[in-house]
Each structure stands twice: as structure tokens, then as C-alpha cells.
GROMACS .gro file of C-alpha atoms in nm:
model
  366
    1UNK     CA    1   8.187   6.576 -11.696
    2UNK     CA    2   8.213   6.903 -11.638
    3UNK     CA    3   7.805   7.012 -11.495
    4UNK     CA    4   7.618   7.329 -11.370
    5UNK     CA    5   7.352   7.268 -11.196
    6UNK     CA    6   7.140   7.588 -11.170
    7UNK     CA    7   6.902   7.620 -10.884
    8UNK     CA    8   6.682   7.888 -10.771
    9UNK     CA    9   6.635   7.879 -10.456
   10UNK     CA   10   6.797   7.977 -10.121
   11UNK     CA   11   6.639   7.759  -9.823
   12UNK     CA   12   6.389   7.465  -9.790
   13UNK     CA   13   6.368   7.133  -9.983
   14UNK     CA   14   6.528   7.243 -10.368
   15UNK     CA   15   6.833   7.375 -10.202
   16UNK     CA   16   6.891   7.084  -9.970
   17UNK     CA   17   6.795   6.787 -10.242
   18UNK     CA   18   7.149   7.043 -10.426
   19UNK     CA   19   7.317   7.044 -10.204
   20UNK     CA   20   7.311   6.700 -10.189
   21UNK     CA   21   7.284   6.538 -10.480
   22UNK     CA   22   7.597   6.814 -10.586
   23UNK     CA   23   7.825   6.712 -10.269
   24UNK     CA   24   7.763   6.325 -10.469
   25UNK     CA   25   7.784   6.402 -10.751
   26UNK     CA   26   8.172   6.630 -10.744
   27UNK     CA   27   8.350   6.295 -10.640
   28UNK     CA   28   8.517   6.234 -10.961
   29UNK     CA   29   8.333   6.518 -11.192
   30UNK     CA   30   8.416   6.865 -11.187
   31UNK     CA   31   8.078   7.114 -11.035
   32UNK     CA   32   7.921   7.491 -11.059
   33UNK     CA   33   7.654   7.511 -10.838
   34UNK     CA   34   7.465   7.876 -10.955
   35UNK     CA   35   7.251   7.944 -10.661
   36UNK     CA   36   7.081   8.339 -10.557
   37UNK     CA   37   7.266   8.536 -10.293
   38UNK     CA   38   7.200   8.458  -9.900
   39UNK     CA   39   7.105   8.013 -10.070
   40UNK     CA   40   7.306   7.857  -9.738
   41UNK     CA   41   7.671   7.735  -9.828
   42UNK     CA   42   7.712   7.551  -9.431
   43UNK     CA   43   7.513   7.271  -9.707
   44UNK     CA   44   7.737   7.269  -9.986
   45UNK     CA   45   8.066   7.035  -9.992
   46UNK     CA   46   8.387   7.263 -10.034
   47UNK     CA   47   8.452   7.009 -10.374
   48UNK     CA   48   8.123   7.209 -10.515
   49UNK     CA   49   8.193   7.603 -10.693
   50UNK     CA   50   7.944   7.774 -10.500
   51UNK     CA   51   7.886   8.051 -10.775
   52UNK     CA   52   7.613   8.306 -10.596
   53UNK     CA   53   7.430   8.549 -10.848
   54UNK     CA   54   7.140   8.787 -10.784
   55UNK     CA   55   6.794   8.557 -10.919
   56UNK     CA   56   6.501   8.508 -10.774
   57UNK     CA   57   6.242   8.280 -10.823
   58UNK     CA   58   5.976   8.579 -10.799
   59UNK     CA   59   5.835   8.767 -11.103
   60UNK     CA   60   5.955   9.112 -10.952
   61UNK     CA   61   6.268   8.883 -10.920
   62UNK     CA   62   6.273   8.844 -11.201
   63UNK     CA   63   6.193   9.163 -11.411
   64UNK     CA   64   6.407   9.398 -11.202
   65UNK     CA   65   6.704   9.187 -11.304
   66UNK     CA   66   6.645   9.128 -11.621
   67UNK     CA   67   6.590   9.488 -11.684
   68UNK     CA   68   7.002   9.558 -11.472
   69UNK     CA   69   7.083   9.457 -11.778
   70UNK     CA   70   7.428   9.250 -11.623
   71UNK     CA   71   7.279   9.088 -11.360
   72UNK     CA   72   7.133   8.856 -11.682
   73UNK     CA   73   7.389   8.838 -11.878
   74UNK     CA   74   7.628   8.783 -11.585
   75UNK     CA   75   7.445   8.450 -11.572
   76UNK     CA   76   7.468   8.327 -11.889
   77UNK     CA   77   7.863   8.452 -11.839
   78UNK     CA   78   7.949   8.244 -11.524
   79UNK     CA   79   7.778   7.923 -11.717
   80UNK     CA   80   7.963   7.980 -12.035
   81UNK     CA   81   8.263   8.041 -11.853
   82UNK     CA   82   8.228   7.663 -11.678
   83UNK     CA   83   8.199   7.536 -12.079
   84UNK     CA   84   8.006   7.247 -11.883
   85UNK     CA   85   7.950   6.931 -12.099
   86UNK     CA   86   7.556   6.953 -11.927
   87UNK     CA   87   7.315   7.247 -11.770
   88UNK     CA   88   7.079   7.022 -11.489
   89UNK     CA   89   6.758   7.262 -11.396
   90UNK     CA   90   6.625   7.216 -11.017
   91UNK     CA   91   6.290   7.347 -11.162
   92UNK     CA   92   6.201   7.341 -11.525
   93UNK     CA   93   5.919   7.656 -11.380
   94UNK     CA   94   6.136   7.898 -11.305
   95UNK     CA   95   6.147   8.237 -11.489
   96UNK     CA   96   6.565   8.320 -11.532
   97UNK     CA   97   6.572   7.937 -11.711
   98UNK     CA   98   6.412   8.154 -11.974
   99UNK     CA   99   6.757   8.380 -12.032
  100UNK     CA  100   6.937   7.988 -12.117
  101UNK     CA  101   6.721   8.006 -12.437
  102UNK     CA  102   7.062   8.136 -12.674
  103UNK     CA  103   7.290   7.843 -12.525
  104UNK     CA  104   7.031   7.597 -12.564
  105UNK     CA  105   7.237   7.476 -12.868
  106UNK     CA  106   7.546   7.493 -12.732
  107UNK     CA  107   7.479   7.260 -12.457
  108UNK     CA  108   7.257   6.995 -12.399
  109UNK     CA  109   6.999   7.079 -12.084
  110UNK     CA  110   6.834   6.913 -11.849
  111UNK     CA  111   6.553   6.923 -11.610
  112UNK     CA  112   6.499   6.803 -11.305
  113UNK     CA  113   6.131   6.772 -11.280
  114UNK     CA  114   6.066   6.763 -10.839
  115UNK     CA  115   5.607   6.817 -10.889
  116UNK     CA  116   5.519   6.623 -11.252
  117UNK     CA  117   5.169   6.834 -11.147
  118UNK     CA  118   5.167   7.120 -10.968
  119UNK     CA  119   5.046   7.151 -10.643
  120UNK     CA  120   4.669   7.243 -10.513
  121UNK     CA  121   4.714   7.635 -10.456
  122UNK     CA  122   5.031   7.611 -10.625
  123UNK     CA  123   4.880   7.731 -11.000
  124UNK     CA  124   5.027   8.080 -11.085
  125UNK     CA  125   5.027   8.155 -11.478
  126UNK     CA  126   5.363   8.300 -11.538
  127UNK     CA  127   5.480   7.905 -11.335
  128UNK     CA  128   5.351   7.753 -11.656
  129UNK     CA  129   5.426   8.045 -11.927
  130UNK     CA  130   5.726   7.932 -11.827
  131UNK     CA  131   5.688   7.501 -11.747
  132UNK     CA  132   5.587   7.504 -12.108
  133UNK     CA  133   5.807   7.680 -12.264
  134UNK     CA  134   6.077   7.478 -12.120
  135UNK     CA  135   5.895   7.181 -12.151
  136UNK     CA  136   5.852   7.277 -12.544
  137UNK     CA  137   6.173   7.483 -12.580
  138UNK     CA  138   6.509   7.408 -12.362
  139UNK     CA  139   6.578   7.069 -12.186
  140UNK     CA  140   6.629   6.782 -12.400
  141UNK     CA  141   6.502   6.510 -12.161
  142UNK     CA  142   6.332   6.535 -11.777
  143UNK     CA  143   6.427   6.293 -11.405
  144UNK     CA  144   6.197   6.243 -11.227
  145UNK     CA  145   6.117   6.136 -10.872
  146UNK     CA  146   5.938   5.796 -10.965
  147UNK     CA  147   5.671   5.606 -11.193
  148UNK     CA  148   5.395   5.760 -11.109
  149UNK     CA  149   5.591   6.137 -11.147
  150UNK     CA  150   5.722   5.988 -11.521
  151UNK     CA  151   5.354   5.847 -11.585
  152UNK     CA  152   5.199   6.277 -11.540
  153UNK     CA  153   5.483   6.466 -11.695
  154UNK     CA  154   5.452   6.252 -11.993
  155UNK     CA  155   5.100   6.315 -12.028
  156UNK     CA  156   5.161   6.615 -11.915
  157UNK     CA  157   5.395   6.662 -12.242
  158UNK     CA  158   5.231   6.514 -12.505
  159UNK     CA  159   4.883   6.717 -12.437
  160UNK     CA  160   5.164   7.029 -12.589
  161UNK     CA  161   5.215   6.765 -12.833
  162UNK     CA  162   5.631   6.727 -12.680
  163UNK     CA  163   5.819   6.341 -12.658
  164UNK     CA  164   6.073   6.352 -12.478
  165UNK     CA  165   6.258   6.121 -12.260
  166UNK     CA  166   6.194   6.083 -11.891
  167UNK     CA  167   6.396   5.916 -11.659
  168UNK     CA  168   6.304   5.809 -11.280
  169UNK     CA  169   6.578   5.896 -11.062
  170UNK     CA  170   6.454   5.831 -10.580
  171UNK     CA  171   6.512   6.067 -10.457
  172UNK     CA  172   6.758   6.075 -10.254
  173UNK     CA  173   6.903   6.088  -9.800
  174UNK     CA  174   6.890   6.348  -9.601
  175UNK     CA  175   7.039   6.239  -9.303
  176UNK     CA  176   7.320   6.552  -9.275
  177UNK     CA  177   7.026   6.616  -9.031
  178UNK     CA  178   7.129   6.381  -8.864
  179UNK     CA  179   7.447   6.633  -8.737
  180UNK     CA  180   7.171   6.773  -8.567
  181UNK     CA  181   7.081   6.541  -8.369
  182UNK     CA  182   7.107   6.615  -7.939
  183UNK     CA  183   7.163   6.308  -7.654
  184UNK     CA  184   6.909   6.516  -7.454
  185UNK     CA  185   6.617   6.497  -7.600
  186UNK     CA  186   6.367   6.166  -7.516
  187UNK     CA  187   6.104   6.022  -7.748
  188UNK     CA  188   5.782   6.133  -7.700
  189UNK     CA  189   5.430   6.005  -7.785
  190UNK     CA  190   5.381   6.225  -8.046
  191UNK     CA  191   5.305   6.195  -8.402
  192UNK     CA  192   5.466   6.482  -8.617
  193UNK     CA  193   5.370   6.709  -8.899
  194UNK     CA  194   5.641   6.815  -9.036
  195UNK     CA  195   5.670   7.107  -9.359
  196UNK     CA  196   5.477   7.412  -9.520
  197UNK     CA  197   5.120   7.456  -9.456
  198UNK     CA  198   4.907   7.391  -9.729
  199UNK     CA  199   4.634   7.304  -9.930
  200UNK     CA  200   4.720   6.938 -10.057
  201UNK     CA  201   4.900   6.852  -9.752
  202UNK     CA  202   4.627   6.782  -9.552
  203UNK     CA  203   4.690   6.855  -9.283
  204UNK     CA  204   4.223   6.849  -9.191
  205UNK     CA  205   4.299   6.466  -9.179
  206UNK     CA  206   4.590   6.439  -8.875
  207UNK     CA  207   4.350   6.719  -8.654
  208UNK     CA  208   4.017   6.430  -8.755
  209UNK     CA  209   4.172   6.208  -8.671
  210UNK     CA  210   4.325   6.289  -8.363
  211UNK     CA  211   4.008   6.243  -8.179
  212UNK     CA  212   4.000   5.906  -8.267
  213UNK     CA  213   4.370   5.899  -8.169
  214UNK     CA  214   4.317   5.988  -7.756
  215UNK     CA  215   4.072   5.772  -7.687
  216UNK     CA  216   4.253   5.456  -7.786
  217UNK     CA  217   4.614   5.640  -7.653
  218UNK     CA  218   4.511   5.944  -7.419
  219UNK     CA  219   4.840   6.062  -7.405
  220UNK     CA  220   4.910   6.120  -7.767
  221UNK     CA  221   5.041   6.465  -7.885
  222UNK     CA  222   5.033   6.574  -8.244
  223UNK     CA  223   5.304   6.816  -8.360
  224UNK     CA  224   5.267   7.008  -8.605
  225UNK     CA  225   5.603   7.201  -8.754
  226UNK     CA  226   5.688   7.444  -9.071
  227UNK     CA  227   5.501   7.770  -9.198
  228UNK     CA  228   5.237   7.838  -9.338
  229UNK     CA  229   4.862   7.996  -9.241
  230UNK     CA  230   4.641   7.802  -9.038
  231UNK     CA  231   4.368   8.048  -9.038
  232UNK     CA  232   4.131   7.734  -9.190
  233UNK     CA  233   4.189   7.453  -8.938
  234UNK     CA  234   4.142   7.678  -8.618
  235UNK     CA  235   3.803   7.542  -8.559
  236UNK     CA  236   4.010   7.156  -8.559
  237UNK     CA  237   4.295   7.255  -8.304
  238UNK     CA  238   4.029   7.443  -8.065
  239UNK     CA  239   3.911   7.082  -8.020
  240UNK     CA  240   4.184   6.863  -7.942
  241UNK     CA  241   4.342   6.894  -7.602
  242UNK     CA  242   4.723   6.752  -7.654
  243UNK     CA  243   4.812   7.007  -7.977
  244UNK     CA  244   5.236   7.151  -8.010
  245UNK     CA  245   5.219   7.411  -8.329
  246UNK     CA  246   5.582   7.553  -8.368
  247UNK     CA  247   5.359   7.805  -8.653
  248UNK     CA  248   5.696   7.830  -8.880
  249UNK     CA  249   6.002   7.816  -9.074
  250UNK     CA  250   6.212   7.515  -8.934
  251UNK     CA  251   6.610   7.597  -8.994
  252UNK     CA  252   6.799   7.289  -9.037
  253UNK     CA  253   6.944   7.259  -8.730
  254UNK     CA  254   6.632   7.302  -8.555
  255UNK     CA  255   6.477   6.984  -8.756
  256UNK     CA  256   6.644   6.667  -8.566
  257UNK     CA  257   6.494   6.828  -8.287
  258UNK     CA  258   6.154   6.693  -8.339
  259UNK     CA  259   6.182   6.382  -8.535
  260UNK     CA  260   6.443   6.299  -8.264
  261UNK     CA  261   6.124   6.376  -8.004
  262UNK     CA  262   5.852   6.276  -8.277
  263UNK     CA  263   5.751   5.818  -8.264
  264UNK     CA  264   5.594   5.802  -8.567
  265UNK     CA  265   5.612   6.009  -8.889
  266UNK     CA  266   5.279   6.136  -9.067
  267UNK     CA  267   5.234   6.287  -9.373
  268UNK     CA  268   4.858   6.265  -9.481
  269UNK     CA  269   4.835   6.474  -9.863
  270UNK     CA  270   4.562   6.442 -10.115
  271UNK     CA  271   4.789   6.544 -10.373
  272UNK     CA  272   5.175   6.431 -10.406
  273UNK     CA  273   5.515   6.427 -10.619
  274UNK     CA  274   5.694   6.327 -10.454
  275UNK     CA  275   5.850   6.354 -10.023
  276UNK     CA  276   6.178   6.439  -9.855
  277UNK     CA  277   6.051   6.442  -9.499
  278UNK     CA  278   6.016   6.073  -9.549
  279UNK     CA  279   6.385   6.040  -9.608
  280UNK     CA  280   6.421   6.226  -9.371
  281UNK     CA  281   6.222   6.018  -9.123
  282UNK     CA  282   6.383   5.698  -9.221
  283UNK     CA  283   6.726   5.885  -9.119
  284UNK     CA  284   6.616   5.953  -8.792
  285UNK     CA  285   6.447   5.559  -8.734
  286UNK     CA  286   6.107   5.660  -8.741
  287UNK     CA  287   5.801   5.460  -8.923
  288UNK     CA  288   5.565   5.707  -9.211
  289UNK     CA  289   5.246   5.656  -9.203
  290UNK     CA  290   5.166   5.772  -9.554
  291UNK     CA  291   4.845   5.813  -9.802
  292UNK     CA  292   4.797   5.632 -10.139
  293UNK     CA  293   4.952   5.937 -10.347
  294UNK     CA  294   5.161   6.049 -10.672
  295UNK     CA  295   5.463   5.806 -10.599
  296UNK     CA  296   5.508   5.896 -10.294
  297UNK     CA  297   5.383   5.476 -10.225
  298UNK     CA  298   5.746   5.346 -10.459
  299UNK     CA  299   5.957   5.444 -10.170
  300UNK     CA  300   5.777   5.297  -9.851
  301UNK     CA  301   5.691   4.937  -9.807
  302UNK     CA  302   5.334   4.868  -9.653
  303UNK     CA  303   5.410   4.718  -9.302
  304UNK     CA  304   5.779   4.694  -9.329
  305UNK     CA  305   5.865   5.056  -9.323
  306UNK     CA  306   5.525   5.255  -9.273
  307UNK     CA  307   5.183   5.197  -9.372
  308UNK     CA  308   4.981   5.300  -9.665
  309UNK     CA  309   4.652   5.449  -9.681
  310UNK     CA  310   4.424   5.583  -9.801
  311UNK     CA  311   4.385   5.962  -9.867
  312UNK     CA  312   4.092   6.189  -9.678
  313UNK     CA  313   3.973   5.910  -9.463
  314UNK     CA  314   4.106   6.039  -9.107
  315UNK     CA  315   3.997   5.717  -9.010
  316UNK     CA  316   4.254   5.474  -9.133
  317UNK     CA  317   4.493   5.735  -9.033
  318UNK     CA  318   4.440   5.704  -8.724
  319UNK     CA  319   4.419   5.311  -8.741
  320UNK     CA  320   4.739   5.335  -8.898
  321UNK     CA  321   4.882   5.560  -8.622
  322UNK     CA  322   4.730   5.401  -8.312
  323UNK     CA  323   4.904   5.099  -8.418
  324UNK     CA  324   5.195   5.199  -8.440
  325UNK     CA  325   5.237   5.437  -8.058
  326UNK     CA  326   5.029   5.106  -7.913
  327UNK     CA  327   5.335   4.905  -8.036
  328UNK     CA  328   5.651   4.995  -7.919
  329UNK     CA  329   5.844   4.645  -8.105
  330UNK     CA  330   5.654   4.661  -8.472
  331UNK     CA  331   5.748   5.040  -8.443
  332UNK     CA  332   6.091   4.945  -8.389
  333UNK     CA  333   6.186   4.713  -8.606
  334UNK     CA  334   5.941   4.913  -8.899
  335UNK     CA  335   6.249   5.248  -8.789
  336UNK     CA  336   6.453   4.991  -8.787
  337UNK     CA  337   6.385   4.873  -9.139
  338UNK     CA  338   6.332   5.255  -9.354
  339UNK     CA  339   6.669   5.372  -9.192
  340UNK     CA  340   6.834   5.048  -9.378
  341UNK     CA  341   6.602   5.129  -9.722
  342UNK     CA  342   6.772   5.449  -9.681
  343UNK     CA  343   7.113   5.308  -9.676
  344UNK     CA  344   7.039   5.093  -9.975
  345UNK     CA  345   6.874   5.239 -10.249
  346UNK     CA  346   6.841   5.638 -10.186
  347UNK     CA  347   7.217   5.678 -10.071
  348UNK     CA  348   7.296   5.985 -10.245
  349UNK     CA  349   7.606   5.740 -10.426
  350UNK     CA  350   7.349   5.595 -10.641
  351UNK     CA  351   7.179   5.864 -10.639
  352UNK     CA  352   7.485   6.076 -10.857
  353UNK     CA  353   7.613   5.747 -11.027
  354UNK     CA  354   7.213   5.720 -11.156
  355UNK     CA  355   7.226   6.058 -11.200
  356UNK     CA  356   7.498   6.024 -11.446
  357UNK     CA  357   7.393   5.746 -11.639
  358UNK     CA  358   7.131   6.005 -11.812
  359UNK     CA  359   7.361   6.256 -11.831
  360UNK     CA  360   7.616   6.046 -12.039
  361UNK     CA  361   7.332   5.948 -12.238
  362UNK     CA  362   7.178   6.262 -12.288
  363UNK     CA  363   7.531   6.417 -12.371
  364UNK     CA  364   7.575   6.060 -12.641
  365UNK     CA  365   7.315   6.234 -12.834
  366UNK     CA  366   7.432   6.605 -12.792
   0.00000   0.00000   0.00000
């Protein structure tokens, strides 16, 4: 099968996801990925045809590149040159997707909706317009990463009077980060909060849990690693003695270090769809403590690969973290279970196999 995947991110989670999916799909299929100039090429397998073009995920980029008509035409020509059986969009809300309108009848289009609902603080009018337009006129079907996400998306589609098929395909593993591991890094009594710092990730609940953790485990350290505005958390952070902050974008080659050092990975989210942080934690045999929100509990076995706690509940969060930090045998067993789950259920070969079934159904209806 000939597949064209379009991604508008230069780095980060969606590009990482696209690189792993396309590499797995390329075993037995012809896969082309169209990505922005500057995208991290090293993430992609040599069997993937990577085409870099001047596209981008901002209104400014879209307006400039569309006014420069040759760029828009080259984007469409790059797709038509491949004569794909299917076009697979990573995210439905990018403005560049609008340029595909002339091709919608010639090639079936599918979109992976990584977030069925915009996260708190991420609502943007131009993205909502592009997303709804895509839902109505462009994509024939959608992939989401969990049953809760499927329910959410179907509700959103229904509110627009749209009835299109939604498929559930789990988020794949991120074990490729383990290649950056170093033998001289020691695990410490640390809790890791990793990734972009945004309102919906509930960092304040981990910070409020920290004094409760310290009462039971005095040497416990909170590690925060990710880019984002920390000013609203300043007062809470001032009350914590043992905290380590890396307030910047973490490049791929540094990711392993943070997961190697930590004993537990925490996702205290107040709104979520799914998260690539969990597969990274599993790859490093780390148990997770997550909140019961979105499709996140669908990939965490409570008491086996981690603990699921109520959202906005710092006491329950602290209790779960204390339970893991104070019991090495339990923590290591859960970390081992997490790794096994990743290998059995989240391998990219399995994800690619399920994705190809979706492709086949859509192409068959064309």
C-alpha cells in the first residue's frame, strides 16, 4: 500500500509518534512523510521517504506560505507525485490541511485525532475552524487512542451533524528513547514530572503533594523537566526544599537521563486524552501514578503497572507515590509489569498492523 502521512510539527510528541508509526508501516508498504523543513530527520527509518517542505503550525506560516503560491502548489504536487492509496493526517486542526480540499475525492483521507477535545488553555479559533472543516469536508474517518476518546469524538461529530467512523488504535511505545541511556546514571529517590508544562497537566497538585511525601520520605525529590510558564507555581515551589527544575525543551538525547534517575513518573493531569509519557516510562521500567481522566487509565493497570488516583486530589497522589517510594520490591515489580505490557500491547508492529486494517477498510469503500 502507498501511504502519505502529513505532519506539521518539527519536533516533539506528534513528530515522534509519526516517525515510529511510519517506520513500522514502511516494512512492506511504501510510506512517504511530508513534514516541515527543520523536522528531526534522525527519528525516521531510512525506509521512509521523508519530504521536507515549508509548512508550519501557525496562522503566520499558513498565510505567508499560502500567499507564496508556489509553496502551496509544491505541497499538493508532492502528494500527487506519490499517487497514494490513502493520505493520513496527524491532527485534524492544522490550517495546512485545508489545502487538501481539491484532492479529497481523488484520494481517501484519514486523520488521527490525538486529542478529541482541545486541552484547557489550547482553544484557538483558527484551530477550531480548521478542525470542524476537516471533520465535515475532508477526512472520511478518524483514529483515536482510546475508547473514552472515541466517545468524546463521536459526541463532537454528532454536535456538528456528522456521522463518520472512528477507530481505536492505541498509542505505540517510545522505547527508542532507551538508546540514549547511559550506564553511569544512578536511580535516586525521585518523582518525575516530564513534558511541556501547561494548565491541564495539574502540576500544582503534585507540588501540593510534595510536603505530604516528604513527611514520610524526607529525601524524596521532585524533578520537573519541560518547557512552560512556571510563574503561577512560584509560591508552591518556594515551599519545597528538595526540588529540581529544568524549565526548557528537553531534546531527545537527554530524555533517557531523566527517566533513568527517577523511580516513579507522575501524570497528575486534570484534563487529558492520552499521553506519550506513559510509554516512555514503561520503556524504562518505571511505574506511573496517573489521574483517572481521558483514555489514560486504559493503558495503566491499577496496582500492576501503576496507580490511578482521582484528579485534583493531592492526598491520594501523595499516598500512591509514598507507596511506591517506600517499597522497592513493589515498585520494581510494577516497573517490570509496565515493560511487559509495553512489549505485548504497545509495540509499533501491532500498531502498524491495526492501522493497516483501518487503511484497508477506508480504501475498500472508495
